[in-house]
GROMACS .gro file of C-alpha atoms in nm:
model
  364
    1MET     CA    1  -1.219   1.624  -1.142
    2SER     CA    2  -0.960   1.509  -1.395
    3GLY     CA    3  -0.823   1.158  -1.416
    4ILE     CA    4  -0.600   1.237  -1.716
    5TYR     CA    5  -0.229   1.315  -1.719
    6GLY     CA    6   0.064   1.307  -1.960
    7ILE     CA    7   0.203   1.494  -2.260
    8ASN     CA    8   0.289   1.223  -2.514
    9VAL     CA    9   0.181   0.915  -2.324
   10LYS     CA   10  -0.151   1.020  -2.170
   11MET     CA   11  -0.332   0.805  -1.917
   12SER     CA   12  -0.699   0.831  -1.819
   13ILE     CA   13  -0.759   0.635  -1.498
   14TYR     CA   14  -1.095   0.517  -1.364
   15GLY     CA   15  -1.257   0.311  -1.092
   16GLU     CA   16  -1.318   0.277  -0.720
   17SER     CA   17  -1.182   0.042  -0.456
   18HIS     CA   18  -1.502  -0.160  -0.433
   19GLY     CA   19  -1.644  -0.102  -0.777
   20THR     CA   20  -1.672  -0.369  -1.043
   21SER     CA   21  -1.331  -0.288  -1.187
   22ILE     CA   22  -1.050  -0.034  -1.212
   23GLY     CA   23  -0.840   0.047  -1.516
   24MET     CA   24  -0.727   0.301  -1.765
   25ILE     CA   25  -0.693   0.412  -2.125
   26VAL     CA   26  -0.340   0.490  -2.243
   27ASP     CA   27  -0.305   0.713  -2.547
   28GLY     CA   28   0.020   0.785  -2.730
   29LEU     CA   29   0.207   0.455  -2.712
   30PRO     CA   30   0.400   0.401  -3.036
   31PRO     CA   31   0.280   0.123  -3.268
   32GLY     CA   32   0.482  -0.195  -3.300
   33LEU     CA   33   0.586  -0.213  -2.936
   34LYS     CA   34   0.618  -0.581  -2.841
   35LEU     CA   35   0.474  -0.621  -2.492
   36ASP     CA   36   0.606  -0.889  -2.259
   37LEU     CA   37   0.281  -0.974  -2.077
   38ALA     CA   38   0.461  -1.208  -1.832
   39ALA     CA   39   0.691  -0.922  -1.726
   40ILE     CA   40   0.388  -0.700  -1.673
   41GLU     CA   41   0.221  -0.971  -1.464
   42MET     CA   42   0.533  -0.989  -1.243
   43GLU     CA   43   0.521  -0.613  -1.184
   44MET     CA   44   0.154  -0.633  -1.094
   45LEU     CA   45   0.223  -0.920  -0.853
   46ARG     CA   46   0.483  -0.702  -0.670
   47ARG     CA   47   0.204  -0.457  -0.582
   48ALA     CA   48  -0.079  -0.702  -0.526
   49PRO     CA   49  -0.228  -0.728  -0.172
   50GLY     CA   50  -0.277  -1.035   0.048
   51GLN     CA   51   0.066  -1.193   0.001
   52ASN     CA   52   0.187  -1.187   0.363
   53GLN     CA   53   0.114  -1.065   0.715
   54LEU     CA   54   0.272  -0.726   0.636
   55SER     CA   55  -0.011  -0.627   0.402
   56THR     CA   56  -0.388  -0.623   0.390
   57GLN     CA   57  -0.548  -0.966   0.364
   58ARG     CA   58  -0.770  -0.850   0.079
   59ARG     CA   59  -0.682  -1.090  -0.203
   60GLU     CA   60  -0.666  -0.942  -0.549
   61ASN     CA   61  -0.442  -1.107  -0.809
   62ASP     CA   62  -0.449  -0.789  -1.019
   63SER     CA   63  -0.503  -0.987  -1.339
   64PHE     CA   64  -0.565  -0.755  -1.631
   65ALA     CA   65  -0.748  -0.773  -1.961
   66ILE     CA   66  -0.634  -0.558  -2.255
   67GLN     CA   67  -0.948  -0.457  -2.441
   68SER     CA   68  -0.795  -0.261  -2.732
   69GLY     CA   69  -0.475  -0.117  -2.877
   70PHE     CA   70  -0.293  -0.454  -2.870
   71PHE     CA   71  -0.295  -0.717  -3.147
   72ASP     CA   72  -0.080  -1.020  -3.222
   73GLY     CA   73   0.163  -0.933  -2.943
   74TYR     CA   74   0.223  -0.571  -3.045
   75THR     CA   75   0.074  -0.230  -2.971
   76THR     CA   76  -0.129  -0.096  -3.260
   77GLY     CA   77  -0.078   0.275  -3.190
   78THR     CA   78  -0.445   0.325  -3.101
   79PRO     CA   79  -0.553   0.379  -2.739
   80LEU     CA   80  -0.466   0.088  -2.508
   81CYS     CA   81  -0.762   0.002  -2.285
   82VAL     CA   82  -0.692  -0.208  -1.975
   83VAL     CA   83  -0.947  -0.349  -1.726
   84ILE     CA   84  -0.852  -0.490  -1.385
   85LYS     CA   85  -1.140  -0.664  -1.212
   86ASN     CA   86  -1.208  -0.620  -0.839
   87SER     CA   87  -1.281  -0.969  -0.703
   88ASP     CA   88  -1.251  -0.948  -0.322
   89GLN     CA   89  -1.476  -0.666  -0.202
   90HIS     CA   90  -1.617  -0.654   0.149
   91SER     CA   91  -1.836  -0.348   0.100
   92LYS     CA   92  -2.034  -0.417   0.418
   93ASP     CA   93  -1.718  -0.339   0.618
   94TYR     CA   94  -1.762   0.025   0.520
   95SER     CA   95  -2.136   0.087   0.579
   96ILE     CA   96  -2.066   0.276   0.900
   97LEU     CA   97  -1.838   0.516   0.709
   98LYS     CA   98  -2.128   0.672   0.520
   99ASP     CA   99  -2.157   0.914   0.813
  100LYS     CA  100  -1.845   0.865   1.020
  101MET     CA  101  -1.537   1.026   0.869
  102ARG     CA  102  -1.207   0.836   0.909
  103PRO     CA  103  -0.922   1.050   1.047
  104GLY     CA  104  -0.637   1.080   0.799
  105HIS     CA  105  -0.847   0.969   0.506
  106ALA     CA  106  -1.007   1.175   0.228
  107ASP     CA  107  -1.355   1.088   0.350
  108TYR     CA  108  -1.449   1.439   0.465
  109ALA     CA  109  -1.264   1.627   0.191
  110GLY     CA  110  -1.425   1.399  -0.070
  111TYR     CA  111  -1.768   1.435   0.089
  112VAL     CA  112  -1.746   1.814   0.065
  113LYS     CA  113  -1.590   1.817  -0.284
  114TYR     CA  114  -1.847   1.582  -0.437
  115LYS     CA  115  -2.148   1.692  -0.227
  116GLY     CA  116  -2.189   1.355  -0.060
  117TYR     CA  117  -2.210   1.154  -0.381
  118ASN     CA  118  -1.858   1.006  -0.353
  119ASP     CA  119  -1.816   0.631  -0.318
  120TYR     CA  120  -1.690   0.600   0.041
  121ARG     CA  121  -1.629   0.219   0.034
  122GLY     CA  122  -1.262   0.155   0.091
  123GLY     CA  123  -1.182   0.515   0.003
  124GLY     CA  124  -1.346   0.486  -0.340
  125HIS     CA  125  -1.144   0.667  -0.606
  126PHE     CA  126  -0.898   0.786  -0.339
  127SER     CA  127  -0.792   0.429  -0.256
  128GLY     CA  128  -0.445   0.281  -0.298
  129ARG     CA  129  -0.624   0.019  -0.506
  130LEU     CA  130  -0.595   0.268  -0.791
  131THR     CA  131  -0.216   0.225  -0.796
  132ALA     CA  132  -0.270  -0.101  -0.988
  133PRO     CA  133  -0.330   0.082  -1.318
  134LEU     CA  134  -0.025   0.295  -1.243
  135VAL     CA  135   0.188  -0.016  -1.207
  136PHE     CA  136   0.058  -0.145  -1.543
  137ILE     CA  137   0.152   0.170  -1.737
  138GLY     CA  138   0.486   0.173  -1.556
  139ALA     CA  139   0.553  -0.188  -1.657
  140VAL     CA  140   0.488  -0.094  -2.022
  141ALA     CA  141   0.706   0.219  -1.991
  142LYS     CA  142   0.991   0.014  -1.846
  143GLN     CA  143   0.990  -0.207  -2.156
  144VAL     CA  144   1.019   0.094  -2.383
  145LEU     CA  145   1.287   0.259  -2.171
  146LYS     CA  146   1.488  -0.063  -2.175
  147GLU     CA  147   1.525  -0.017  -2.553
  148TYR     CA  148   1.704   0.311  -2.476
  149GLY     CA  149   1.913   0.144  -2.205
  150ILE     CA  150   1.732   0.332  -1.926
  151LEU     CA  151   1.651   0.145  -1.603
  152VAL     CA  152   1.433   0.242  -1.305
  153GLY     CA  153   1.469   0.087  -0.960
  154ALA     CA  154   1.367   0.158  -0.603
  155HIS     CA  155   1.390   0.022  -0.251
  156ILE     CA  156   1.249   0.075   0.097
  157PHE     CA  157   1.483   0.334   0.238
  158SER     CA  158   1.321   0.355   0.582
  159ILE     CA  159   1.039   0.230   0.796
  160GLY     CA  160   0.986   0.464   1.092
  161ASN     CA  161   1.336   0.541   1.219
  162ILE     CA  162   1.498   0.226   1.077
  163LYS     CA  163   1.704   0.302   0.764
  164ASP     CA  164   1.832   0.078   0.484
  165LYS     CA  165   2.159   0.149   0.306
  166ALA     CA  166   2.122   0.430   0.055
  167PHE     CA  167   2.181   0.406  -0.317
  168ASN     CA  168   2.523   0.536  -0.422
  169GLN     CA  169   2.416   0.865  -0.581
  170LEU     CA  170   2.681   0.824  -0.855
  171GLY     CA  171   2.507   0.509  -0.965
  172VAL     CA  172   2.465   0.139  -0.888
  173GLY     CA  173   2.510  -0.176  -1.092
  174ASP     CA  174   2.215  -0.286  -1.308
  175LYS     CA  175   2.222  -0.619  -1.121
  176LEU     CA  176   2.111  -0.453  -0.797
  177PHE     CA  177   1.784  -0.339  -0.951
  178LYS     CA  178   1.706  -0.695  -1.066
  179GLU     CA  179   1.785  -0.834  -0.720
  180LEU     CA  180   1.564  -0.574  -0.547
  181GLN     CA  181   1.269  -0.643  -0.778
  182ARG     CA  182   1.287  -1.015  -0.697
  183LYS     CA  183   1.269  -0.955  -0.318
  184ALA     CA  184   0.942  -0.990  -0.129
  185PHE     CA  185   1.067  -0.714   0.105
  186CYS     CA  186   1.260  -0.475  -0.116
  187VAL     CA  187   1.567  -0.360   0.080
  188ILE     CA  188   1.940  -0.359   0.004
  189ASP     CA  189   2.039  -0.491   0.349
  190ASP     CA  190   1.822  -0.790   0.449
  191VAL     CA  191   1.931  -0.774   0.814
  192ILE     CA  192   1.796  -0.420   0.838
  193GLY     CA  193   1.493  -0.537   0.642
  194ASN     CA  194   1.414  -0.795   0.912
  195ARG     CA  195   1.419  -0.521   1.175
  196MET     CA  196   1.180  -0.315   0.958
  197GLN     CA  197   0.939  -0.609   0.928
  198GLU     CA  198   0.946  -0.661   1.303
  199ASN     CA  199   0.856  -0.294   1.347
  200ILE     CA  200   0.563  -0.326   1.108
  201LEU     CA  201   0.428  -0.637   1.287
  202LYS     CA  202   0.457  -0.464   1.628
  203ALA     CA  203   0.254  -0.175   1.492
  204LYS     CA  204  -0.006  -0.422   1.361
  205GLU     CA  205  -0.030  -0.597   1.699
  206ALA     CA  206  -0.082  -0.256   1.864
  207MET     CA  207  -0.364  -0.177   1.617
  208ASN     CA  208  -0.145   0.097   1.473
  209SER     CA  209   0.053   0.166   1.157
  210VAL     CA  210   0.389   0.302   1.042
  211GLY     CA  211   0.518   0.495   0.742
  212GLY     CA  212   0.849   0.529   0.568
  213ILE     CA  213   1.053   0.645   0.269
  214VAL     CA  214   1.107   0.496  -0.075
  215GLU     CA  215   1.432   0.581  -0.260
  216CYS     CA  216   1.418   0.567  -0.640
  217MET     CA  217   1.690   0.591  -0.906
  218VAL     CA  218   1.694   0.620  -1.285
  219LEU     CA  219   2.012   0.479  -1.448
  220HIS     CA  220   2.162   0.563  -1.789
  221ILE     CA  221   1.925   0.850  -1.857
  222PRO     CA  222   2.077   1.096  -2.108
  223ALA     CA  223   2.135   1.465  -2.046
  224GLY     CA  224   1.879   1.708  -2.182
  225ILE     CA  225   1.548   1.557  -2.060
  226GLY     CA  226   1.303   1.813  -1.919
  227ALA     CA  227   1.250   2.186  -1.988
  228PRO     CA  228   1.211   2.504  -1.789
  229TYR     CA  229   1.001   2.655  -1.646
  230PHE     CA  230   0.694   2.439  -1.599
  231ASP     CA  231   0.800   2.122  -1.783
  232SER     CA  232   1.105   2.034  -1.571
  233LEU     CA  233   1.155   1.669  -1.494
  234GLU     CA  234   1.124   1.749  -1.123
  235SER     CA  235   0.788   1.924  -1.184
  236HIS     CA  236   0.639   1.637  -1.384
  237LEU     CA  237   0.773   1.368  -1.153
  238SER     CA  238   0.647   1.551  -0.845
  239HIS     CA  239   0.303   1.602  -1.001
  240ALA     CA  240   0.268   1.232  -1.073
  241LEU     CA  241   0.430   1.111  -0.751
  242PHE     CA  242   0.200   1.321  -0.535
  243SER     CA  243  -0.091   1.157  -0.719
  244VAL     CA  244   0.005   0.826  -0.560
  245PRO     CA  245  -0.209   0.784  -0.244
  246ALA     CA  246  -0.025   0.835   0.086
  247VAL     CA  247   0.270   1.030  -0.066
  248LYS     CA  248   0.340   1.338   0.149
  249ALA     CA  249   0.693   1.439   0.051
  250VAL     CA  250   0.937   1.429  -0.241
  251GLU     CA  251   1.304   1.537  -0.238
  252PHE     CA  252   1.562   1.519  -0.517
  253GLY     CA  253   1.930   1.451  -0.459
  254ASP     CA  254   2.024   1.564  -0.111
  255GLY     CA  255   1.683   1.730  -0.080
  256PHE     CA  256   1.646   1.932   0.241
  257ASP     CA  257   1.996   1.831   0.350
  258ILE     CA  258   2.146   2.036   0.068
  259THR     CA  259   2.033   2.349   0.255
  260ARG     CA  260   2.289   2.273   0.524
  261LEU     CA  261   2.577   2.269   0.276
  262THR     CA  262   2.779   2.560   0.143
  263GLY     CA  263   2.789   2.632  -0.230
  264ALA     CA  264   3.137   2.477  -0.251
  265GLU     CA  265   3.000   2.158  -0.094
  266ALA     CA  266   2.666   2.148  -0.284
  267ASN     CA  267   2.803   2.216  -0.633
  268ASP     CA  268   2.864   1.898  -0.831
  269GLU     CA  269   3.207   1.955  -0.992
  270MET     CA  270   3.246   1.823  -1.346
  271ASN     CA  271   3.506   1.643  -1.553
  272TYR     CA  272   3.538   1.439  -1.869
  273VAL     CA  273   3.539   1.056  -1.841
  274ASN     CA  274   3.593   0.871  -2.169
  275GLY     CA  275   3.470   1.174  -2.358
  276GLU     CA  276   3.152   1.217  -2.152
  277VAL     CA  277   3.082   1.487  -1.894
  278GLN     CA  278   3.028   1.348  -1.546
  279THR     CA  279   3.014   1.498  -1.200
  280LEU     CA  280   3.228   1.404  -0.904
  281THR     CA  281   2.926   1.415  -0.673
  282ASN     CA  282   2.548   1.410  -0.728
  283HIS     CA  283   2.401   1.635  -0.460
  284ASN     CA  284   2.150   1.770  -0.716
  285GLY     CA  285   2.013   1.424  -0.799
  286GLY     CA  286   2.101   1.426  -1.168
  287ILE     CA  287   1.884   1.730  -1.244
  288THR     CA  288   1.992   2.095  -1.279
  289GLY     CA  289   1.772   2.370  -1.414
  290GLY     CA  290   1.492   2.112  -1.432
  291ILE     CA  291   1.690   1.920  -1.697
  292THR     CA  292   1.882   1.592  -1.663
  293ASN     CA  293   2.260   1.637  -1.666
  294GLY     CA  294   2.357   1.282  -1.752
  295MET     CA  295   2.404   1.159  -1.395
  296PRO     CA  296   2.162   0.910  -1.233
  297VAL     CA  297   1.835   1.074  -1.131
  298VAL     CA  298   1.782   1.000  -0.764
  299PHE     CA  299   1.500   1.106  -0.527
  300ARG     CA  300   1.311   0.997  -0.218
  301VAL     CA  301   0.940   0.979  -0.151
  302GLY     CA  302   0.781   1.004   0.194
  303ILE     CA  303   0.486   0.768   0.257
  304LYS     CA  304   0.260   0.843   0.557
  305PRO     CA  305   0.141   0.573   0.798
  306THR     CA  306  -0.173   0.393   0.684
  307PRO     CA  307  -0.461   0.603   0.828
  308SER     CA  308  -0.692   0.299   0.880
  309ILE     CA  309  -0.607   0.176   1.231
  310GLY     CA  310  -0.799  -0.025   1.490
  311ARG     CA  311  -0.747   0.227   1.770
  312GLU     CA  312  -1.041   0.443   1.871
  313GLN     CA  313  -1.001   0.799   1.754
  314HIS     CA  314  -1.204   1.120   1.765
  315THR     CA  315  -1.404   1.210   1.457
  316VAL     CA  316  -1.740   1.347   1.346
  317SER     CA  317  -2.070   1.208   1.225
  318ILE     CA  318  -2.187   1.400   0.918
  319GLY     CA  319  -2.538   1.261   0.941
  320GLY     CA  320  -2.579   1.348   1.311
  321GLN     CA  321  -2.365   1.661   1.285
  322CYS     CA  322  -2.201   1.566   1.613
  323ASN     CA  323  -1.870   1.452   1.759
  324THR     CA  324  -1.810   1.080   1.793
  325THR     CA  325  -1.536   0.818   1.796
  326LEU     CA  326  -1.430   0.554   1.547
  327ALA     CA  327  -1.211   0.244   1.544
  328VAL     CA  328  -1.160   0.130   1.187
  329SER     CA  329  -1.225  -0.239   1.127
  330GLY     CA  330  -1.170  -0.446   0.811
  331ARG     CA  331  -0.854  -0.543   0.621
  332HIS     CA  332  -0.579  -0.283   0.608
  333ASP     CA  333  -0.204  -0.261   0.554
  334PRO     CA  334  -0.017  -0.188   0.876
  335CYS     CA  335   0.241  -0.025   0.647
  336ILE     CA  336   0.182   0.069   0.284
  337VAL     CA  337   0.550   0.138   0.203
  338PRO     CA  338   0.647  -0.212   0.074
  339ARG     CA  339   0.361  -0.213  -0.178
  340ALA     CA  340   0.430   0.149  -0.273
  341VAL     CA  341   0.776   0.062  -0.413
  342PRO     CA  342   0.652  -0.077  -0.748
  343ALA     CA  343   0.405   0.212  -0.775
  344ILE     CA  344   0.683   0.470  -0.733
  345GLU     CA  345   0.897   0.290  -0.991
  346ALA     CA  346   0.601   0.276  -1.228
  347VAL     CA  347   0.513   0.644  -1.210
  348THR     CA  348   0.880   0.731  -1.257
  349ALA     CA  349   0.916   0.511  -1.564
  350TRP     CA  350   0.599   0.656  -1.719
  351ILE     CA  351   0.704   1.021  -1.669
  352VAL     CA  352   1.061   0.960  -1.783
  353LEU     CA  353   0.931   0.793  -2.098
  354ASP     CA  354   0.683   1.078  -2.156
  355LEU     CA  355   0.953   1.348  -2.137
  356LEU     CA  356   1.204   1.134  -2.329
  357LEU     CA  357   0.957   1.118  -2.618
  358GLU     CA  358   0.916   1.495  -2.593
  359ALA     CA  359   1.294   1.541  -2.614
  360LYS     CA  360   1.303   1.312  -2.918
  361LYS     CA  361   1.042   1.529  -3.089
  362LEU     CA  362   1.255   1.838  -3.027
  363GLU     CA  363   1.560   1.660  -3.168
  364ARG     CA  364   1.383   1.616  -3.501
   0.00000   0.00000   0.00000
């Protein structure tokens, strides 16, 4: 298996849900980058579990320790090593899962892939716990992107069939991103957000779970980022986004809805505004030919319902090689979408920074 990704800013991720720690090594960060550790801590807190009844009651503060690549407040240019301790493991909750495969989880696929040597506790390396290192690298990337005037923001677009207001595809005010990132439940319309939370709690009471969609936008990104054929921004973003546990769908711009339009409707007509080329619409999500066109990059990510539910379901026992049933106990999110928002933002910031640096190399 490979836990390494990136072109200019490479990340090697490690750890399991109930291991001693999780973390990463980041290679390629420029030297002299002043890191705001308090801002990174705030990003980590947005993802951390155990903060309310909508999430798992596992309590991890996601505190991190930078082991190398950082000195006197600045990056040194050498690999940045970050360790995040696991402090609230209940490994005994998972002993039954050595043989019984949880429906919807990677238990069986991982068992076959790694010949039964995989760490099954809490999903092991497949766990959403591994999104904590992603949020860290994203928090660092956001600080670099801010120097270029580029901002990344996201919100809960839907929970089940309940939908929030959508981002204006032509762009939103920078202030909205700041407001969203301060919210415990990250929606544009708080009234709709209350309905979403009620839906999540009803699913929890019914020993069930719900999924939803995260909408993400990149503001002030210049034209010319990404390259055909295999290094398009869409390709790299999709690769990284699908590496976030529970992500099952990604669509850019109008996504599947653009297939119902005619060419005259789908084409984003262009004009000059204050000497810059802009489009009158943004059905293509700010990317054409795999390259940014100067408009906001906008996309949506589909998150499946949390597979760990208390309802009894049919499964198999690998040890007994027989059919059986399983009701998953322990501490689990009835909906992973709220905690996925900072992870989606983080992956986006990392990949945008990576390809921005590649474009800067080409400019020279």
